[in-house]
mmCIF file of C-alpha atoms in Angstrom:
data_model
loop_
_atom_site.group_PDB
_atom_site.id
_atom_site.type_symbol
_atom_site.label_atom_id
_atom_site.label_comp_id
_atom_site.label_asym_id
_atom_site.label_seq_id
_atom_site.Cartn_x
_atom_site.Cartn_y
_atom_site.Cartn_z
ATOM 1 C CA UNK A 1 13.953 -8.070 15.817
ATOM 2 C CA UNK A 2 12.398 -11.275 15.358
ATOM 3 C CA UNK A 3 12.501 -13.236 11.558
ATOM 4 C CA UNK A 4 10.034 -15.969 10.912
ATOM 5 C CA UNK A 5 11.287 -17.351 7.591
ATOM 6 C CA UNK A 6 8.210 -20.399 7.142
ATOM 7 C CA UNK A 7 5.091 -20.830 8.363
ATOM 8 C CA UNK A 8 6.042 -23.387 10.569
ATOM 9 C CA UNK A 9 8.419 -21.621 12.456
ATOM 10 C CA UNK A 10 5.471 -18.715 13.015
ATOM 11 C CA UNK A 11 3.019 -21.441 13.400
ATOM 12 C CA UNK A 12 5.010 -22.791 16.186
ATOM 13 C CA UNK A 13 5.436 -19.525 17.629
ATOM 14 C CA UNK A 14 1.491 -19.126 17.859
ATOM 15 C CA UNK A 15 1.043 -22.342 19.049
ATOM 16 C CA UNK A 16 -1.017 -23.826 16.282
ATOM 17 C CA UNK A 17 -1.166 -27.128 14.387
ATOM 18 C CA UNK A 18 0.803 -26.636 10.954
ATOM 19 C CA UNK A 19 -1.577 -28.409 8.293
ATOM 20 C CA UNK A 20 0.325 -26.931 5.047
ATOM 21 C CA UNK A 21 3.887 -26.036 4.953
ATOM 22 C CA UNK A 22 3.132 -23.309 2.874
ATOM 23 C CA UNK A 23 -0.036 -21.849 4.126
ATOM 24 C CA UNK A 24 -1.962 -21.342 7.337
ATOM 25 C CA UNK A 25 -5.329 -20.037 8.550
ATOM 26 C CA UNK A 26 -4.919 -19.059 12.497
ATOM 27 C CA UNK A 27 -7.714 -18.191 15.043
ATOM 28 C CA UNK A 28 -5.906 -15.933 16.758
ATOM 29 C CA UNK A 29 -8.587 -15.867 19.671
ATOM 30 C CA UNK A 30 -6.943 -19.698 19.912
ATOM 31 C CA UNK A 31 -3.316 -18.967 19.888
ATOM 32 C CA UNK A 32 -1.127 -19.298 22.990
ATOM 33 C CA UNK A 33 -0.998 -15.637 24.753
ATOM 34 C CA UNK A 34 1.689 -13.309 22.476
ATOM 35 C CA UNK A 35 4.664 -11.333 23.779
ATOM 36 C CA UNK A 36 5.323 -8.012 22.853
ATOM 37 C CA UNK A 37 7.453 -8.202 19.745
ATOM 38 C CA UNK A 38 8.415 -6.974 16.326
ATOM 39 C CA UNK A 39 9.488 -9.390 13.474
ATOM 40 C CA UNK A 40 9.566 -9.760 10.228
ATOM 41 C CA UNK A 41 8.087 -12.640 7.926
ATOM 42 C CA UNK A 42 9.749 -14.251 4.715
ATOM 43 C CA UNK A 43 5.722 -14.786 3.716
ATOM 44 C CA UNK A 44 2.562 -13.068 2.987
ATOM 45 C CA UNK A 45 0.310 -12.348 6.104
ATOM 46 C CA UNK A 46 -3.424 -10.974 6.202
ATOM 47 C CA UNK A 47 -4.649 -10.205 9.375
ATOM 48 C CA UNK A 48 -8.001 -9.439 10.270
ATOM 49 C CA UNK A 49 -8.079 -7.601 13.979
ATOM 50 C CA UNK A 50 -11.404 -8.491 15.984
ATOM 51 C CA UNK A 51 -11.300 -6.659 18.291
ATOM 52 C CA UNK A 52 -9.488 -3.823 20.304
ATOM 53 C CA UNK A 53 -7.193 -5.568 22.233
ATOM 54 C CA UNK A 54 -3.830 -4.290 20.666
ATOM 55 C CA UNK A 55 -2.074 -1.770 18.537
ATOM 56 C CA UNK A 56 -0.629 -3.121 15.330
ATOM 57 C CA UNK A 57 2.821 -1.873 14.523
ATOM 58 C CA UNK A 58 3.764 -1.481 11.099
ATOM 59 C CA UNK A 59 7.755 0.025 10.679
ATOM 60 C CA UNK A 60 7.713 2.710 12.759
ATOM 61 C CA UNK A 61 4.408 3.474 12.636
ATOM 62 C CA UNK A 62 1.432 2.828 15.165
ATOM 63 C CA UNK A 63 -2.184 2.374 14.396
ATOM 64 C CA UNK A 64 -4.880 1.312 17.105
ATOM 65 C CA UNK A 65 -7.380 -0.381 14.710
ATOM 66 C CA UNK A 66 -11.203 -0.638 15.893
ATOM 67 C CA UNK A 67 -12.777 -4.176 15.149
ATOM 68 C CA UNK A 68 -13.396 -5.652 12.056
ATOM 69 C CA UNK A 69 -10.131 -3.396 10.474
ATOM 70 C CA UNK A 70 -7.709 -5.552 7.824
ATOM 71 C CA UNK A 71 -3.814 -5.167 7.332
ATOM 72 C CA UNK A 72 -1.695 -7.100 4.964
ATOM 73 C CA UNK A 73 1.961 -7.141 4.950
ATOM 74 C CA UNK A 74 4.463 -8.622 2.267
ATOM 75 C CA UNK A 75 7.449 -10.557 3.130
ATOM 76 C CA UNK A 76 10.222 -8.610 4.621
ATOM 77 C CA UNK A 77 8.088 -5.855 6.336
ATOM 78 C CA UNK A 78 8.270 -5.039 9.520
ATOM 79 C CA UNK A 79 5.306 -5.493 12.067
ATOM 80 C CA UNK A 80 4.282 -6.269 15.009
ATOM 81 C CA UNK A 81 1.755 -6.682 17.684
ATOM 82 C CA UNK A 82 1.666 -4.615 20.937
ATOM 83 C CA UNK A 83 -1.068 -4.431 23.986
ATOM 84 C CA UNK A 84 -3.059 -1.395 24.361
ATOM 85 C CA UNK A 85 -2.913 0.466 27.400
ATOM 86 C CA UNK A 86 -6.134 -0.986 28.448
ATOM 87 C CA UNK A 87 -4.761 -4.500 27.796
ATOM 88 C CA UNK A 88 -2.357 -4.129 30.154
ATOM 89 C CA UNK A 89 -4.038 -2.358 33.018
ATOM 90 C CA UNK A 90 -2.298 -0.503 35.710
ATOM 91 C CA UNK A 91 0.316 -2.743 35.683
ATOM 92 C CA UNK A 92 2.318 -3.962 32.354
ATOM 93 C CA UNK A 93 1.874 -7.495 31.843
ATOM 94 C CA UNK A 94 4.146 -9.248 29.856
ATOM 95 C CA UNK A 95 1.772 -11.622 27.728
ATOM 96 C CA UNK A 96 -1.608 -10.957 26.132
ATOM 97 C CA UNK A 97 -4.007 -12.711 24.042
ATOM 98 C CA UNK A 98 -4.952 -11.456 20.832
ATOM 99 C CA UNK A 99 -8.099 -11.999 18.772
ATOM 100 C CA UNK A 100 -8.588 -12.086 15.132
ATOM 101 C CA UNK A 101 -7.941 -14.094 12.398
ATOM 102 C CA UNK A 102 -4.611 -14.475 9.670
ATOM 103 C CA UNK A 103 -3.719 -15.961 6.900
ATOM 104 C CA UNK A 104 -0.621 -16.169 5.822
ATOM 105 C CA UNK A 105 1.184 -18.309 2.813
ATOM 106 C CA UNK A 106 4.271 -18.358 1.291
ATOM 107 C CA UNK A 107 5.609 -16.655 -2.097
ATOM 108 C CA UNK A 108 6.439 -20.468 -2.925
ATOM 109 C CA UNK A 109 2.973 -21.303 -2.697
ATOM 110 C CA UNK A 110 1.722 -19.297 -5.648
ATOM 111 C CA UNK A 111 4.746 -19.722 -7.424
ATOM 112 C CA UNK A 112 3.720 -19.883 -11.366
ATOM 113 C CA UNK A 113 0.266 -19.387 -10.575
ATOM 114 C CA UNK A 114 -2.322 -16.371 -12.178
ATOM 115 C CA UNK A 115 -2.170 -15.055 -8.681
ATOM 116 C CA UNK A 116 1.891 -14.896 -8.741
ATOM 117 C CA UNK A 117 1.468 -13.178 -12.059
ATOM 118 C CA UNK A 118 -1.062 -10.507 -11.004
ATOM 119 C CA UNK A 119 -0.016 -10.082 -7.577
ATOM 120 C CA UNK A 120 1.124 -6.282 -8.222
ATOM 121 C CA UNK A 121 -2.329 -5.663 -8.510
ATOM 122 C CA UNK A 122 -2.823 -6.268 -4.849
ATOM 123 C CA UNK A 123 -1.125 -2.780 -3.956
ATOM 124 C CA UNK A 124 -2.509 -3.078 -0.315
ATOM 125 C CA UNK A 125 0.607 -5.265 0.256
ATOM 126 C CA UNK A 126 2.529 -2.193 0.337
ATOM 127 C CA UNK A 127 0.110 0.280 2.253
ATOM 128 C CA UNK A 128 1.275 1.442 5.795
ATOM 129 C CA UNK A 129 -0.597 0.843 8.869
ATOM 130 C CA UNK A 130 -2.943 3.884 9.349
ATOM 131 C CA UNK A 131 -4.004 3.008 5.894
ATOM 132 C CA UNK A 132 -6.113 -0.494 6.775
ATOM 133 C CA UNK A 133 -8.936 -1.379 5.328
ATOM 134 C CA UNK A 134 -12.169 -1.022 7.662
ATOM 135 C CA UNK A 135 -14.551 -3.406 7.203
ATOM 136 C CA UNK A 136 -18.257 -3.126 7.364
ATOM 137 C CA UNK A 137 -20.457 -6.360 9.021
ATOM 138 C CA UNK A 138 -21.353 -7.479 5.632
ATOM 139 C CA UNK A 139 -17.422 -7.378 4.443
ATOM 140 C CA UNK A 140 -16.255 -9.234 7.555
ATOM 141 C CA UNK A 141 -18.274 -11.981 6.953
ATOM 142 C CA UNK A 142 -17.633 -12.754 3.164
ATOM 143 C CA UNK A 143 -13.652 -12.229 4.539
ATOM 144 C CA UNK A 144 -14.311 -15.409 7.192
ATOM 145 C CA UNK A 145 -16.210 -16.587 4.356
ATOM 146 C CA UNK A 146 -13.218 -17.209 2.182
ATOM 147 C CA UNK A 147 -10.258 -17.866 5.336
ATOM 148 C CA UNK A 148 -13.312 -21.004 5.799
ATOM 149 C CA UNK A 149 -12.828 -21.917 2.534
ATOM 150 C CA UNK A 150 -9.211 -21.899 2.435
ATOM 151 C CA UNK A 151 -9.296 -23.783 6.095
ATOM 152 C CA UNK A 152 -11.470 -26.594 4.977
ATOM 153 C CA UNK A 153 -8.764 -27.415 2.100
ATOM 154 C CA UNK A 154 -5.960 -27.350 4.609
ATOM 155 C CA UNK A 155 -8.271 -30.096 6.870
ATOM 156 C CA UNK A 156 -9.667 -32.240 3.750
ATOM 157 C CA UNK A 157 -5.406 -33.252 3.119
ATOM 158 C CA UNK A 158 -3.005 -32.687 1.071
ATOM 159 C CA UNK A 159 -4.130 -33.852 -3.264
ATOM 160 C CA UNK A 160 -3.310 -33.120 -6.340
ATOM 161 C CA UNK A 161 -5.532 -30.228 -6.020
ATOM 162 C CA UNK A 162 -4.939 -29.108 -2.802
ATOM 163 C CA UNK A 163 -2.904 -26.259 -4.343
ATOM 164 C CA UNK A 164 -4.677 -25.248 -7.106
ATOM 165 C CA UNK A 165 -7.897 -25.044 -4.962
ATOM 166 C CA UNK A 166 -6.331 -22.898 -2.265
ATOM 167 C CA UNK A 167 -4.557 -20.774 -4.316
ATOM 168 C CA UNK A 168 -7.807 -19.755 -6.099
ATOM 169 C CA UNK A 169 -9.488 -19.191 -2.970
ATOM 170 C CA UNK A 170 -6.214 -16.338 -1.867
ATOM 171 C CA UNK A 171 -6.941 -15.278 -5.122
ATOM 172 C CA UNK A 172 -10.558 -14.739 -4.431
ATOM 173 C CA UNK A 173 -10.129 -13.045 -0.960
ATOM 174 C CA UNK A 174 -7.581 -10.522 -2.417
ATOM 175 C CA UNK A 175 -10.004 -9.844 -4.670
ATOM 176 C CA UNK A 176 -12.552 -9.003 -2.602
ATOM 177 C CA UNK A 177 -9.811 -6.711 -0.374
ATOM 178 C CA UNK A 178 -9.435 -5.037 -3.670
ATOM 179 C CA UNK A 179 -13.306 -4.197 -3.820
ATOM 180 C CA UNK A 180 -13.282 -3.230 0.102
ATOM 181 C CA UNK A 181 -10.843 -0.794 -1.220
ATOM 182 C CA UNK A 182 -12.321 0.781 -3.494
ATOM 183 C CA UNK A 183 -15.711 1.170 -1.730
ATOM 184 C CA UNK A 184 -13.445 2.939 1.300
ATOM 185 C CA UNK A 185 -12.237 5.474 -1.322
ATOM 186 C CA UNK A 186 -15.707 6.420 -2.620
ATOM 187 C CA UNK A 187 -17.135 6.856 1.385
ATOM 188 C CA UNK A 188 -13.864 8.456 2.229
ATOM 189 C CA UNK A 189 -14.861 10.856 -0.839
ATOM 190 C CA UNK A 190 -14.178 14.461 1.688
ATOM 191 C CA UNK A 191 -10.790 13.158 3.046
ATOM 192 C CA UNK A 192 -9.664 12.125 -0.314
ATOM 193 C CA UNK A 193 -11.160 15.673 -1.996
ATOM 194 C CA UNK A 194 -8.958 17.520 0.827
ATOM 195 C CA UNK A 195 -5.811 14.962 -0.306
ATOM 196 C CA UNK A 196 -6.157 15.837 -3.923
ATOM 197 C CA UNK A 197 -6.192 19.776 -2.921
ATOM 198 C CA UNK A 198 -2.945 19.301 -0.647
ATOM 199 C CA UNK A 199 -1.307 17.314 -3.866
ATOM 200 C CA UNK A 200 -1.761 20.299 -6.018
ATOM 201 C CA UNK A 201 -0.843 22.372 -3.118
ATOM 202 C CA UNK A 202 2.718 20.571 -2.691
ATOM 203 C CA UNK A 203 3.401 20.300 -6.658
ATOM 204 C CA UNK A 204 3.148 24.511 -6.809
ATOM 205 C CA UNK A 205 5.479 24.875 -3.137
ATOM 206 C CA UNK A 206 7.748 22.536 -5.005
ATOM 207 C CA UNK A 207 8.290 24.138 -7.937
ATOM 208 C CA UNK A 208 7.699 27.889 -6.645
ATOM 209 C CA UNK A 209 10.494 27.105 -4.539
ATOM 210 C CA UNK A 210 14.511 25.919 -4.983
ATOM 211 C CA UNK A 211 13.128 21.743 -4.387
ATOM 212 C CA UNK A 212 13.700 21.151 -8.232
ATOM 213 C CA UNK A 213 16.783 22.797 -8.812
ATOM 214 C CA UNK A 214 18.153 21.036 -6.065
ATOM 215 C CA UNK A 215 16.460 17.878 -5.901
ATOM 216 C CA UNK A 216 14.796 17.408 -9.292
ATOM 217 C CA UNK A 217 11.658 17.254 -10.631
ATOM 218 C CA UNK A 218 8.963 15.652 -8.175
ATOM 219 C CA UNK A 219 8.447 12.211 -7.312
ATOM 220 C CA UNK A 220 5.444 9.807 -6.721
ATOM 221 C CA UNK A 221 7.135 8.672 -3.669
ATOM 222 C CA UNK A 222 8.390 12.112 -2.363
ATOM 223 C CA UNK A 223 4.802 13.594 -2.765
ATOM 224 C CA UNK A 224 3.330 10.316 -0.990
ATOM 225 C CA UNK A 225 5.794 10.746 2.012
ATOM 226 C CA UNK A 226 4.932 14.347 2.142
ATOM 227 C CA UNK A 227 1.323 13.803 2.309
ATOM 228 C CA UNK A 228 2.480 10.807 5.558
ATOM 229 C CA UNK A 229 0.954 8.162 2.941
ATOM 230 C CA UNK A 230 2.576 4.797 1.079
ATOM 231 C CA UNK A 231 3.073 5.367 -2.613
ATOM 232 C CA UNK A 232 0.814 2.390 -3.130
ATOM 233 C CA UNK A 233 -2.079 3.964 -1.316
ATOM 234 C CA UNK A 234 -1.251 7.211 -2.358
ATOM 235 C CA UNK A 235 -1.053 6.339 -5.775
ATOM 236 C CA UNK A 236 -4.064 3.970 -6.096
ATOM 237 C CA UNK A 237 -6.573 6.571 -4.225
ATOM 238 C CA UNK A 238 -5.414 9.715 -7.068
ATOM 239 C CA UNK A 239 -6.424 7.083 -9.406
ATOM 240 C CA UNK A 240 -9.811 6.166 -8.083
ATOM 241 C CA UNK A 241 -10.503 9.597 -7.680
ATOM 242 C CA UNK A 242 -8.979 11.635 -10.701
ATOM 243 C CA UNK A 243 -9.056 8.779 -13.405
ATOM 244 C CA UNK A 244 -5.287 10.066 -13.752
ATOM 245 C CA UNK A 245 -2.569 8.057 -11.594
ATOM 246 C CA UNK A 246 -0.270 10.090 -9.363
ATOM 247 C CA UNK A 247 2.792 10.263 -12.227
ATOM 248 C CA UNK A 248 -0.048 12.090 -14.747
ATOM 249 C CA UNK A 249 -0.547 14.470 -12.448
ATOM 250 C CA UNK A 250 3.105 15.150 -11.731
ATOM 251 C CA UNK A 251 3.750 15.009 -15.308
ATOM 252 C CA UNK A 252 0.994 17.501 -16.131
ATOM 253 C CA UNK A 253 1.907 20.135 -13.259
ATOM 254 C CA UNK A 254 5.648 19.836 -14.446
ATOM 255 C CA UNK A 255 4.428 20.825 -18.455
ATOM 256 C CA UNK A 256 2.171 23.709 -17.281
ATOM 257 C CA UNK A 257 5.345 24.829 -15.227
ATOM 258 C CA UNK A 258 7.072 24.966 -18.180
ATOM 259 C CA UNK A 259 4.721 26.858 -20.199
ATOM 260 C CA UNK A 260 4.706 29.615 -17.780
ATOM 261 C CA UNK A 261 8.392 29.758 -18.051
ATOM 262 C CA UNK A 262 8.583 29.382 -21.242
ATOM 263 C CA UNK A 263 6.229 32.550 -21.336
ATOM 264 C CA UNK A 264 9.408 34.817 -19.580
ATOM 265 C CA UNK A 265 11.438 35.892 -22.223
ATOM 266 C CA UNK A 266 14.188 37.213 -19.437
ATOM 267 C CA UNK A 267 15.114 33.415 -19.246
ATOM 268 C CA UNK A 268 16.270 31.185 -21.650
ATOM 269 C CA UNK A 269 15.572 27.293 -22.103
ATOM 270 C CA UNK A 270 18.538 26.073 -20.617
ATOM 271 C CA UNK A 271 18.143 28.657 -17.513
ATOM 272 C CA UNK A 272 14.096 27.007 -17.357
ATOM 273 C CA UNK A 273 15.602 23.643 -18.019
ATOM 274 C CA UNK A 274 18.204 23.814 -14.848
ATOM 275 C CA UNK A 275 15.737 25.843 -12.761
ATOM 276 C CA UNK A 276 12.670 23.363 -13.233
ATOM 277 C CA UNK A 277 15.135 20.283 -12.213
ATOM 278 C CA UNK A 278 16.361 18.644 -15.547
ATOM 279 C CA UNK A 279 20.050 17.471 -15.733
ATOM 280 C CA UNK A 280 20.621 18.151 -19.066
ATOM 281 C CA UNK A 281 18.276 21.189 -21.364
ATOM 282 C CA UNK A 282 17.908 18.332 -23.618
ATOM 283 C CA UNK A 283 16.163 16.306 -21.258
ATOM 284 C CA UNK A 284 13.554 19.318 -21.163
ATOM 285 C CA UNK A 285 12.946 19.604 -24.690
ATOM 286 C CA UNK A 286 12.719 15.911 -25.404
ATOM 287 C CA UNK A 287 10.071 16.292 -22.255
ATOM 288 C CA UNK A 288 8.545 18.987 -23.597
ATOM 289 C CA UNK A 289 8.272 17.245 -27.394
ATOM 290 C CA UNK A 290 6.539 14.463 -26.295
ATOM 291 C CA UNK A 291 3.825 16.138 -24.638
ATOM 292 C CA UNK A 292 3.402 19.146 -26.896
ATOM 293 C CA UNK A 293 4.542 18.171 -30.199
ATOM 294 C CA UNK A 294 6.965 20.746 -30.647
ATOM 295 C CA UNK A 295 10.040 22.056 -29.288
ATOM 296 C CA UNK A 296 9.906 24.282 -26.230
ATOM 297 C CA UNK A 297 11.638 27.190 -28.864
ATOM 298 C CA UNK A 298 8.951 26.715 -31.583
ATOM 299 C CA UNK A 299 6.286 26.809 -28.581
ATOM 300 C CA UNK A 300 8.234 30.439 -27.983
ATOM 301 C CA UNK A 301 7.676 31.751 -31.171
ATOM 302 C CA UNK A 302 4.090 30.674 -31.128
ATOM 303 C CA UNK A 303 2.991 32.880 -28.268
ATOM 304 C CA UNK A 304 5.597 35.805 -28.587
#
């Protein structure tokens, strides 16, 4: 396992001129020819894949993304860059040349900037591999639109501005990711309508079953590994869809679980409490409370 701490080091692993110490725009297409290798970066990268001449590797995960497909990876992750089969021929070569474009800067670079402070909007940091954005012609253009932008900054010289000026164009290109997004959600409307479905699907196994004794109640990153998504993704996509993030959802399943059990009079609170996955049978009535405005034995007495 490789780690590229700056963008110099990487830089100078790709070959490239380093114009900013902080930031870089790479043709990849231009790079010297790439091992095989996985590494980790101590920056932000954005990588735009042009066309299929590798398999990006993300953790442990594989995805073989068709042109014009976008991945973006926050410092520490693991990725990497492998040759397809039909890269490498009949005979495995040790070197190949990738295409596409990256950008990749520096958490020091945005340091105290709007960007720094609304960078947890930019959940696609987070997503895993066979969750990239897929680009239409239109899309890919306004994204080489921007990595220009950012480029002819780096070449104009460091100024006063330099910063400022480059950090607003990021700012701008996330943005537009963010958009991409969101259109991929609506057109991925069936796949997502089957998702929501398998969500409610795992929420009743979970609680039919012994998961909550044992385990506790549900999690927004349990049900996202279940469903072989990021919590990010996951999360984000209920949202676009339902209006409702992933937690409301969990949160609303758990209280109409509770009704129902409520509803046997064979068990009491604290046997519902332990059985639904709460520590304590206070934490369920507190729970309870809060959502219904009244206790779970006043909520008892009004249905008996």
């Amino acid at each position: 396992m490789i780690h590229f701490d700056t963008i110099q080091e990487f830089n100078d692993m790709l070959g490239v001129e380093t114009l900013h110490p902080m930031v870089s725009v790479v043709n990849l297409g231009l790079a010297k020819p790439m091992k095989h290798m996985r590494h980790t970066n101590g920056f932000y990268s954005v990588m735009l894949k042009d066309e299929k001449f590798c398999d990006i590797v993300y953790g442990r995960s594989r995805y073989d993304y068709d042109k014009g497909s976008v991945v973006s990876t926050a410092p520490g992750q693991v990725v990497g860059i492998e040759p397809t089969n039909e890269a490498l021929g009949n005979e495995a070569q040790e070197l190949f040349q990738p295409v596409g474009w990256g950008l990749f800067f520096s958490p020091d670079l945005i340091h105290g900037t709007s960007l720094a402070r609304n960078l947890k909007e930019y959940t696609f940091f987070e997503y895993q591999a066979n969750e990239a954005l897929h680009l239409s012609e239109r899309e890919r253009e306004i994204f080489l639109h921007c990595l220009g932008e950012i480029q002819s900054e780096l070449e104009h010289g460091i100024d006063r501005l330099t910063r400022r000026l480059i950090v607003s164009n990021i700012e701008i290109l996330l943005d537009h990711l963010l958009r991409f997004y969101e259109r991929q959600f609506i057109t991925r409307e069936i796949t997502n309508s089957d998702l929501l479905s398998r969500f409610e699907q795992l929420l009743k196994r979970y609680f039919e079953g012994n998961n909550a004794m044992m385990n506790g109640l549900p999690t927004v990153r349990y049900c996202a590994s279940e469903l072989c998504l990021s919590p990010n993704y996951f999360g984000d996509l209920i949202r676009k869809e339902t209006g409702k993030t992933a937690q409301e959802h969990i949160k609303l399943h758990t209280l109409d679980t509770i009704k129902r059990e409520l509803a046997n009079p064979e068990k009491t609170i604290t046997d519902v409490a332990y059985d639904l996955g709460f520590q304590y049978p206070q934490h369920l009535s507190r729970f309870f409370k809060k959502e219904m405005g009244m206790s779970p034995a006043e909520f008892r007495q009004q249905i008996s």
